[in-house]
Coordinates of C-alpha atoms in Angstrom, one line a residue:
M195 CA -7.8 -18.4 86.5
A196 CA -9.6 -20.4 83.8
E197 CA -12.5 -19.2 81.9
N198 CA -14.7 -22.2 82.5
K199 CA -16.9 -22.4 85.6
S200 CA -16.1 -25.5 87.6
F201 CA -15.7 -26.8 91.1
T202 CA -13.4 -29.2 92.7
I203 CA -15.5 -32.0 94.3
V204 CA -13.8 -34.6 96.6
E205 CA -14.6 -37.4 99.1
Y206 CA -12.2 -37.6 102.1
F207 CA -11.1 -41.1 103.2
G208 CA -9.0 -40.2 106.3
G209 CA -5.6 -41.8 107.0
D210 CA -5.7 -44.0 110.1
D211 CA -4.6 -47.4 108.7
G212 CA -1.1 -48.2 107.6
Y213 CA -0.6 -50.0 104.3
R214 CA 2.2 -51.5 102.2
C215 CA 5.1 -49.2 101.3
G216 CA 6.2 -49.4 97.6
Y217 CA 9.8 -48.3 98.6
C218 CA 10.9 -50.2 101.7
K219 CA 8.2 -52.9 101.3
N220 CA 7.1 -52.5 104.9
E221 CA 3.6 -54.1 104.9
K222 CA 2.0 -51.7 107.3
G223 CA 4.4 -48.8 107.5
N224 CA 3.0 -46.4 104.9
F225 CA 0.6 -43.8 106.2
S226 CA -1.2 -41.1 104.3
H227 CA -4.4 -39.1 104.1
G228 CA -6.4 -39.7 101.0
M229 CA -9.3 -38.4 99.0
W230 CA -11.1 -39.2 95.8
S231 CA -11.4 -36.3 93.4
H232 CA -14.4 -36.5 91.1
T233 CA -13.3 -33.3 89.4
M234 CA -10.6 -30.7 90.2
T235 CA -9.5 -27.4 88.8
V236 CA -5.8 -27.0 87.9
Q237 CA -5.4 -24.1 90.3
D238 CA -6.8 -26.2 93.2
Y239 CA -4.4 -29.0 92.3
Q240 CA -1.5 -26.5 92.1
D241 CA -2.3 -25.3 95.6
L242 CA -2.6 -28.9 96.9
I243 CA 0.8 -30.1 95.6
D244 CA 2.2 -27.0 97.2
R245 CA 0.9 -28.4 100.5
G246 CA 2.4 -31.9 99.9
W247 CA -0.5 -33.7 98.1
R248 CA 0.0 -35.7 94.9
R249 CA -2.4 -37.6 92.6
S250 CA -2.4 -41.2 91.3
G251 CA -5.2 -41.2 88.8
K252 CA -8.2 -39.6 90.6
Y253 CA -6.9 -40.6 94.0
V254 CA -5.1 -37.7 95.7
Y255 CA -3.0 -38.5 98.8
K256 CA -0.8 -36.7 101.3
P257 CA 1.8 -38.7 103.3
I258 CA 1.7 -38.4 107.1
M259 CA 5.2 -37.3 107.2
N260 CA 6.1 -37.8 110.9
K261 CA 4.5 -41.2 110.9
T262 CA 5.1 -42.9 107.6
C263 CA 8.1 -45.3 107.2
C264 CA 9.6 -43.4 104.2
P265 CA 8.8 -39.7 104.4
Q266 CA 8.1 -38.2 100.9
Y267 CA 9.0 -34.6 100.4
T268 CA 7.6 -32.6 97.5
I269 CA 10.5 -31.5 95.2
R270 CA 10.6 -28.9 92.5
C271 CA 13.4 -27.8 90.1
H272 CA 13.9 -24.2 89.0
A273 CA 13.6 -25.0 85.2
L274 CA 14.8 -21.7 84.0
K275 CA 18.0 -21.9 86.0
F276 CA 18.7 -25.6 85.3
Q277 CA 22.0 -26.6 83.8
P278 CA 22.6 -30.3 83.0
S279 CA 25.2 -32.1 85.1
K280 CA 27.9 -34.3 83.7
S281 CA 25.6 -37.4 84.1
H282 CA 22.7 -35.6 82.4
K283 CA 24.9 -34.6 79.5
K284 CA 26.0 -38.2 79.2
S285 CA 22.4 -39.3 78.9
L286 CA 21.6 -36.8 76.2
K287 CA 24.8 -37.6 74.3
K288 CA 23.9 -41.3 74.6
M289 CA 20.6 -40.8 72.9
N290 CA 22.0 -38.5 70.2
K291 CA 24.7 -41.1 69.5
F292 CA 22.1 -43.8 69.1
I293 CA 20.0 -41.7 66.8
S294 CA 23.0 -40.7 64.8
N295 CA 24.8 -44.0 64.1
G296 CA 22.6 -46.6 65.8
E297 CA 25.1 -47.4 68.5
L298 CA 23.1 -49.0 71.3
P299 CA 24.8 -49.0 74.8
T300 CA 25.2 -52.5 76.4
G301 CA 23.8 -53.3 79.8
Q302 CA 20.8 -52.0 81.7
D303 CA 19.7 -48.4 82.2
D304 CA 22.3 -46.8 84.5
A305 CA 20.0 -43.8 85.2
E306 CA 17.5 -43.5 87.9
P307 CA 14.6 -45.8 88.8
M308 CA 11.0 -44.6 88.5
D309 CA 8.3 -44.2 91.1
S310 CA 6.0 -47.2 91.6
V311 CA 2.4 -46.7 90.8
C312 CA 0.6 -45.8 94.1
E313 CA -1.9 -48.6 94.0
E314 CA -1.5 -49.4 97.7
A315 CA -2.5 -45.9 98.6
R316 CA -6.1 -46.4 97.5
P317 CA -7.9 -47.9 100.5
Q318 CA -11.4 -47.1 99.3
E319 CA -13.4 -46.5 96.2
P320 CA -15.6 -43.4 95.7
S321 CA -19.2 -43.3 96.9
K322 CA -21.6 -44.4 94.2
A323 CA -24.1 -41.8 95.4
C324 CA -21.5 -39.0 95.0
H325 CA -20.4 -40.2 91.6
A326 CA -24.0 -40.3 90.4
E327 CA -24.6 -36.8 91.7
V328 CA -21.5 -35.4 90.1
K329 CA -22.1 -37.2 86.8
C330 CA -25.7 -36.2 86.4
A331 CA -25.4 -32.6 87.7
D332 CA -24.0 -29.9 85.4
I333 CA -22.1 -27.5 87.6
T334 CA -24.7 -24.8 86.8
D335 CA -27.4 -27.1 88.4
I336 CA -25.7 -27.1 91.8
Q337 CA -27.6 -24.6 93.9
K338 CA -26.3 -22.5 96.7
E339 CA -28.9 -22.2 99.4
F340 CA -27.2 -19.7 101.8
S341 CA -26.2 -16.1 101.4
E342 CA -22.8 -16.7 103.0
C343 CA -21.9 -19.3 100.3
P344 CA -19.5 -17.9 97.8
T345 CA -20.6 -17.7 94.2
V346 CA -19.4 -20.1 91.5
T347 CA -17.2 -17.3 90.2
E348 CA -15.6 -16.8 93.6
V349 CA -14.9 -20.5 94.0
Q350 CA -13.3 -20.8 90.6
T351 CA -11.4 -17.6 89.9
E352 CA -9.3 -16.9 92.9
A353 CA -7.7 -14.6 90.6
A354 CA -7.7 -14.5 87.0
D355 CA -4.1 -14.8 88.3
A356 CA -2.2 -12.5 86.1
A357 CA -4.9 -12.0 83.6
P358 CA -5.5 -8.3 82.5
S359 CA -7.9 -6.5 84.8
G360 CA -8.3 -3.2 82.9
P361 CA -11.8 -2.8 81.3
E362 CA -10.3 -1.8 78.0
T363 CA -7.8 -4.7 77.7
T364 CA -9.1 -7.7 75.9
K365 CA -7.6 -11.0 74.7
N366 CA -7.0 -9.6 71.2
D367 CA -5.0 -6.7 72.8
L368 CA -2.4 -9.1 74.0
M369 CA 0.5 -9.6 71.6
S370 CA 4.0 -11.0 71.8
A371 CA 6.6 -8.5 71.1
P372 CA 9.7 -9.6 69.2
D373 CA 11.8 -9.8 72.3
G374 CA 9.4 -12.1 74.1
R375 CA 7.7 -9.4 76.3
T376 CA 4.0 -8.9 76.2
A377 CA 2.9 -5.7 74.5
T378 CA -0.6 -4.2 75.1
S379 CA -2.5 -1.8 72.9
T380 CA -3.0 1.7 74.4
N381 CA -5.3 4.6 73.6
A382 CA -2.7 7.2 74.6
V383 CA -1.4 9.3 71.7
M384 CA 2.3 9.8 72.0
G385 CA 5.1 10.7 69.6
A386 CA 7.7 8.3 68.4
D387 CA 10.5 7.5 70.8
P388 CA 13.7 8.0 68.8
S389 CA 15.7 5.7 71.1
R390 CA 13.5 2.7 70.3
P391 CA 13.0 0.7 67.1
P392 CA 10.2 1.8 64.8
C393 CA 6.7 0.7 65.9
R394 CA 5.2 -2.2 64.2
K395 CA 1.6 -2.4 63.1
A396 CA -0.8 -4.4 65.3
K397 CA -1.7 -6.5 62.3
E398 CA 1.9 -7.6 61.9
L399 CA 2.1 -8.4 65.6
R400 CA -1.1 -10.5 65.5
K401 CA 0.2 -12.4 62.5
E402 CA 3.5 -13.1 64.3
R403 CA 1.5 -14.3 67.3
R404 CA -0.6 -16.6 65.2
L405 CA 2.6 -18.1 63.7
Q406 CA 3.9 -18.7 67.2
K407 CA 0.7 -20.4 68.2
E408 CA 0.7 -22.6 65.1
Q409 CA 4.2 -23.7 65.9
M410 CA 3.1 -24.6 69.4
R411 CA 0.1 -26.6 68.1
R412 CA 2.5 -28.6 66.0
N413 CA 4.1 -29.8 69.2
T414 CA 0.9 -31.1 70.8
D415 CA -1.9 -33.6 70.2
G416 CA 0.0 -36.0 68.1
V417 CA 2.0 -33.7 65.9
S418 CA 5.6 -34.5 66.7
S419 CA 8.7 -32.7 67.7
I420 CA 11.4 -34.5 65.8
V421 CA 15.0 -35.0 66.7
S422 CA 16.5 -34.7 63.3
S423 CA 19.7 -33.7 61.5
T424 CA 18.8 -30.0 61.4
P425 CA 21.7 -28.2 63.0
P426 CA 20.9 -25.9 66.0
T427 CA 21.6 -22.2 66.2
P428 CA 25.4 -21.8 66.5
T429 CA 26.6 -21.3 70.0
H430 CA 29.7 -19.2 70.7
E431 CA 32.4 -21.2 72.2
S432 CA 32.6 -18.8 75.2
Q433 CA 29.0 -19.4 76.0
T434 CA 27.9 -22.4 78.2
K435 CA 25.8 -24.9 76.2
T436 CA 22.2 -24.9 77.3
L437 CA 20.0 -27.9 77.9
E438 CA 18.3 -27.2 74.5
D439 CA 21.8 -27.2 72.8
F440 CA 22.4 -30.7 74.0
I441 CA 19.0 -31.9 73.0
D442 CA 19.2 -30.3 69.5
E443 CA 22.8 -31.4 68.9
S444 CA 23.6 -31.6 65.2
L445 CA 23.1 -35.0 63.6
P446 CA 24.3 -36.2 60.2
E447 CA 21.9 -35.9 57.3
K448 CA 21.4 -39.6 57.2
S449 CA 20.8 -40.6 60.8
S450 CA 20.2 -44.3 61.7
H451 CA 17.0 -43.5 63.7
C452 CA 14.3 -40.9 64.1
L453 CA 12.9 -39.9 67.5
E454 CA 9.6 -38.1 67.7
V455 CA 8.2 -36.6 70.9
R456 CA 4.4 -36.2 70.8
L457 CA 2.2 -34.4 73.4
V458 CA -1.3 -35.8 73.5
R459 CA -4.1 -34.8 75.9
S460 CA -5.2 -37.7 78.1
N461 CA -8.2 -36.0 79.7
P462 CA -10.5 -35.5 78.0
P463 CA -8.9 -38.1 75.7
S464 CA -7.8 -36.6 72.4
P465 CA -8.2 -38.6 69.1
Q466 CA -4.4 -39.1 69.1
F467 CA -4.5 -40.5 72.7
K468 CA -7.3 -42.9 71.8
A469 CA -5.5 -44.0 68.6
S470 CA -2.3 -44.9 70.6
F471 CA -4.0 -46.3 73.7
D472 CA -3.3 -50.0 72.9
A473 CA 0.4 -49.4 72.0
S474 CA 0.8 -47.3 75.2
Y475 CA -0.8 -50.0 77.4
Q476 CA 1.4 -52.7 76.0
V477 CA 4.5 -50.7 76.8
Y478 CA 3.2 -50.1 80.3
K479 CA 2.5 -53.8 80.8
L480 CA 6.0 -54.8 79.7
Y481 CA 7.6 -52.1 81.8
Q482 CA 5.7 -53.2 85.0
M483 CA 6.6 -56.9 84.4
A484 CA 10.3 -56.2 83.7
I485 CA 11.2 -53.3 85.9
H486 CA 8.8 -53.8 88.9
K487 CA 8.5 -57.6 88.6
D488 CA 4.7 -57.6 88.4
P489 CA 3.1 -60.9 87.5
P490 CA 1.6 -61.0 83.9
D491 CA -2.0 -60.6 85.2
K492 CA -1.3 -57.6 87.5
P493 CA -0.8 -54.8 85.0
S494 CA -4.3 -55.0 83.7
E495 CA -5.9 -52.5 81.3
S496 CA -8.3 -51.3 84.0
Q497 CA -5.4 -50.6 86.3
F498 CA -3.6 -48.7 83.5
R499 CA -6.7 -46.6 82.9
R500 CA -7.3 -45.8 86.6
F501 CA -3.8 -44.8 87.5
L502 CA -2.3 -43.4 84.4
C503 CA -5.1 -42.3 82.1
D504 CA -7.9 -41.1 84.4
S505 CA -7.4 -37.7 85.9
P506 CA -9.7 -35.3 87.8
L507 CA -8.2 -32.4 85.9
E508 CA -10.3 -31.0 83.1
A509 CA -8.9 -29.1 80.1
E510 CA -8.6 -25.5 81.0
Y511 CA -7.4 -22.5 79.0
S512 CA -6.4 -19.0 80.0
P513 CA -5.5 -15.9 78.0
D514 CA -2.1 -15.7 79.7
G515 CA -1.6 -19.5 79.8
P516 CA 0.2 -21.9 77.4
E517 CA -1.4 -22.4 74.0
V518 CA -1.8 -26.2 74.7
G519 CA -3.8 -25.3 77.8
Y520 CA -3.7 -26.8 81.3
G521 CA -4.6 -30.3 82.4
S522 CA -3.3 -33.9 82.0
F523 CA -1.2 -35.2 79.1
H524 CA 0.9 -38.1 77.9
Q525 CA 4.3 -37.1 76.4
Q526 CA 5.0 -40.0 74.0
Y527 CA 8.4 -41.0 72.6
W528 CA 8.3 -42.7 69.2
L529 CA 11.4 -44.3 67.9
D530 CA 11.2 -45.1 64.2
G531 CA 7.4 -45.1 64.4
R532 CA 7.4 -47.4 67.4
L533 CA 6.3 -46.2 70.9
V534 CA 9.1 -46.7 73.3
A535 CA 8.3 -44.5 76.3
V536 CA 5.5 -42.4 77.8
G537 CA 5.8 -39.6 80.4
V538 CA 2.5 -38.8 82.2
I539 CA 2.5 -35.1 83.1
D540 CA 0.2 -32.4 84.4
I541 CA 0.5 -28.8 83.1
L542 CA -0.5 -26.5 85.9
P543 CA -0.5 -22.7 86.4
T544 CA 3.1 -22.5 87.7
C545 CA 4.6 -25.8 86.8
V546 CA 4.8 -29.0 84.8
S547 CA 4.3 -31.8 87.2
S548 CA 5.7 -35.3 86.5
V549 CA 3.3 -38.1 87.4
Y550 CA 5.0 -41.2 86.1
L551 CA 7.2 -42.6 83.3
Y552 CA 7.1 -46.1 81.7
Y553 CA 9.2 -47.4 78.8
H554 CA 9.8 -50.5 76.7
P555 CA 12.3 -52.7 78.5
D556 CA 14.2 -53.2 75.2
S557 CA 15.2 -49.5 75.4
A558 CA 16.3 -49.6 79.0
S559 CA 20.0 -48.9 78.0
L560 CA 19.1 -45.5 76.6
S561 CA 18.5 -44.1 80.1
L562 CA 15.0 -43.0 79.2
G563 CA 14.2 -42.1 82.8
S564 CA 16.9 -39.4 82.8
Y565 CA 16.3 -38.4 79.1
S566 CA 12.6 -37.9 79.6
A567 CA 13.1 -35.8 82.7
L568 CA 15.5 -33.5 80.8
R569 CA 13.0 -33.3 77.9
E570 CA 10.2 -32.3 80.4
I571 CA 12.4 -29.6 81.9
A572 CA 13.1 -28.3 78.4
F573 CA 9.3 -28.4 77.7
T574 CA 8.7 -26.4 80.9
R575 CA 11.1 -23.8 79.6
Q576 CA 9.3 -23.7 76.3
L577 CA 5.9 -23.2 78.0
Q578 CA 7.3 -20.5 80.2
K579 CA 7.9 -18.3 77.1
Q580 CA 4.1 -18.2 76.7
S581 CA 3.1 -18.2 80.3
P582 CA 5.8 -16.4 82.5
K583 CA 4.5 -17.9 85.8
L584 CA 5.0 -21.4 84.6
S585 CA 8.6 -21.8 85.6
Y586 CA 9.0 -24.9 87.8
Y587 CA 9.3 -28.6 87.1
Y588 CA 7.9 -30.8 89.9
L589 CA 9.4 -34.3 90.1
G590 CA 6.9 -35.7 92.6
F591 CA 8.4 -36.8 95.9
Y592 CA 12.0 -36.9 97.1
I593 CA 12.7 -39.8 99.4
H594 CA 16.0 -39.5 101.1
S595 CA 15.6 -42.6 103.3
C596 CA 15.4 -44.7 100.1
P597 CA 18.9 -44.3 98.4
K598 CA 17.5 -45.4 95.0
M599 CA 15.1 -42.5 95.1
R600 CA 17.6 -39.8 95.8
Y601 CA 18.3 -39.2 92.1
K602 CA 15.6 -36.5 91.9
G603 CA 17.9 -34.3 94.0
Q604 CA 20.3 -34.2 91.0
Y605 CA 18.1 -31.8 89.0
R606 CA 19.2 -28.5 90.4
P607 CA 18.6 -25.8 91.6
A608 CA 15.9 -27.6 93.5
D609 CA 13.8 -27.0 96.6
L610 CA 12.0 -29.3 99.1
L611 CA 8.7 -28.4 100.7
C612 CA 8.8 -28.0 104.5
P613 CA 6.2 -30.4 105.9
E614 CA 5.2 -28.0 108.7
T615 CA 5.3 -24.5 107.2
Y616 CA 4.9 -25.4 103.5
A617 CA 7.8 -23.1 102.7
W618 CA 10.3 -24.0 100.0
V619 CA 13.8 -24.6 101.2
A620 CA 17.0 -25.2 99.0
I621 CA 17.7 -28.9 98.9
E622 CA 21.3 -28.4 100.0
R623 CA 20.1 -27.2 103.4
C624 CA 17.5 -30.0 103.6
I625 CA 19.9 -32.9 102.9
L626 CA 22.1 -31.9 105.9
Q627 CA 19.1 -32.4 108.2
L628 CA 17.9 -35.6 106.4
E629 CA 21.3 -37.2 107.0
N630 CA 20.4 -37.2 110.7
S631 CA 16.7 -37.8 110.7
R632 CA 14.1 -39.3 108.3
Y633 CA 11.6 -36.6 109.2
A634 CA 12.7 -33.0 109.4
R635 CA 11.2 -29.5 109.6
F636 CA 13.3 -27.6 107.0
N637 CA 12.2 -24.1 108.0
Q638 CA 14.7 -22.9 110.5
D639 CA 12.6 -20.1 111.9
P640 CA 11.1 -21.5 115.1
D641 CA 8.3 -18.9 115.0
A642 CA 7.2 -19.6 111.4
G643 CA 4.0 -21.5 110.9
D644 CA 1.6 -22.4 108.1
A645 CA 0.6 -19.1 106.5
R646 CA -2.6 -20.7 105.2
A647 CA -3.5 -22.6 108.3
L648 CA -7.2 -23.3 108.9
K649 CA -8.8 -20.6 111.0
D650 CA -12.5 -21.1 110.6
V651 CA -13.8 -24.6 109.7
G652 CA -17.3 -23.1 109.4
R653 CA -16.2 -21.5 106.2
A654 CA -15.1 -24.8 104.6
M655 CA -17.3 -25.7 101.7
V656 CA -19.4 -28.8 101.3
L657 CA -21.6 -30.3 98.7
Y658 CA -24.8 -31.7 100.2
R659 CA -27.8 -32.8 98.2
R660 CA -26.5 -30.9 95.1
A661 CA -26.3 -27.7 97.1
V662 CA -23.1 -25.8 97.8
M663 CA -22.9 -24.4 101.3
P664 CA -20.3 -23.6 104.1
Y665 CA -19.9 -26.2 106.7
A666 CA -21.5 -23.9 109.4
A667 CA -24.7 -23.8 107.3
Y668 CA -24.5 -27.6 106.7
T669 CA -24.4 -28.3 110.5
R670 CA -27.4 -26.0 111.0
K671 CA -29.3 -27.8 108.2
R672 CA -28.4 -31.2 109.7
K673 CA -29.3 -29.8 113.2
G674 CA -25.9 -30.7 114.5
S675 CA -23.5 -32.9 112.6
S676 CA -21.4 -35.7 114.1
D677 CA -18.6 -35.3 111.5
E678 CA -16.9 -32.1 112.8
T679 CA -13.7 -33.9 113.7
E680 CA -13.3 -35.4 110.3
V681 CA -14.1 -32.1 108.5
Q682 CA -11.8 -30.2 110.8
E683 CA -9.0 -32.7 109.9
F684 CA -9.7 -32.5 106.2
A685 CA -10.0 -28.7 106.0
G686 CA -6.8 -28.4 108.1
L687 CA -4.9 -30.4 105.5
L688 CA -6.2 -28.2 102.7
G689 CA -5.5 -24.9 104.4
Q690 CA -8.1 -22.1 104.7
D691 CA -7.9 -20.9 101.1
C692 CA -8.4 -24.3 99.6
A693 CA -11.0 -25.3 102.2
E694 CA -13.2 -22.4 101.1
R695 CA -13.0 -23.5 97.4
I696 CA -12.9 -27.3 97.4
L697 CA -16.3 -29.0 97.9
L698 CA -16.3 -31.9 100.4
Y699 CA -19.1 -34.3 99.5
R700 CA -21.5 -35.1 102.3
A701 CA -24.0 -37.9 102.0

């Protein structure tokens, strides 16, 4: 998918021991499989979250659904079809009312609570030997020693996804047509079609494309999107107001406040991210102390870096992807020049994935949890105009057994991931089952199974002494390996496709 040549390299930790649950507070009831990701491609992570995995910093974990105390189901919202509910409109109007006349609601945030940082789900630290190998070895230095080992290109590309495949089509040939469709240049000589508008010169289309890209750049890496008094495009009364209409609701010329939303890349850290790091950490610390009741010494700077700044996802770009690229970002909310909230997000090939949100306790009454989620849905819709496949907003995990965490089901239309077949099922059908049982198989077809189930563990890829090889070759090299059970479990959790791309580190 991306143009850079890179591997996903992980260490698997297993999932035998129970640990503390951040939701029901059961000291030994939370069970999950875990792995440390030294580096990961965005396509691999997209495939992993579509199999129930989720990251916290560089730690990637998958709940053991039929064993854990609070089953956590991956949830996604169809961003393009989303319409704000009555409570969502209330949150948006509350923010606009505050910006307009300074009216601050009394009381605490009546919106949803946020996920807790998954610190309990990190039973081990990565191997120092593996870290040293990955750090010192450029990916081009990793040698493949066996003919059956796929090439670097095969490991990475698994499709230039929807990238043009024709030999005469280049990046410069892709242009945005006025109606938002993609136009491609052609060598065919044809007469004018009288039923269509006059053709426009390629130069004009390229200029329009540059202007669109420049507009997008102004919304990333520290250049703000400002909620101001500029009136939105008039909406006919007969038309239903969109999410964007509510966000851009007209404000008076002299508003009491100014809200800026800035997108800054967190990995690799952009200059804007570095410049705002201290302010961001202070907001996080206050949030953890006030909302999650952490003692003052617990929300340390190192914890903040590990869980919310570090990411295994490198910056990736694709001709058919969003202009800002893929990877990990912080979406910052600045109110009158003061940082009040930060949404940690990943931009992936088919979705924007929400990782975490933290905000200044003084702004709790502004329902920033709900407001930021709505802004992220709107951002997903904005990105989809540049990358048609990017049409979903992932909210992390839906936990029906924890009433406080059911709020994520309010962003509809939404699907939950079946924990056995990894098929997406409409949330309305799932809730009926979850009312009767904490754990449920959502796919109603008794014959349906995992379409990407592991079939041949010998084809799973490993990294051994800086050499990439299939597991079958690794066992021959080691003259019989004693870790087949562990590798079988790990590869089974990934599925055949991912197991043949993701490199499992072997000491």
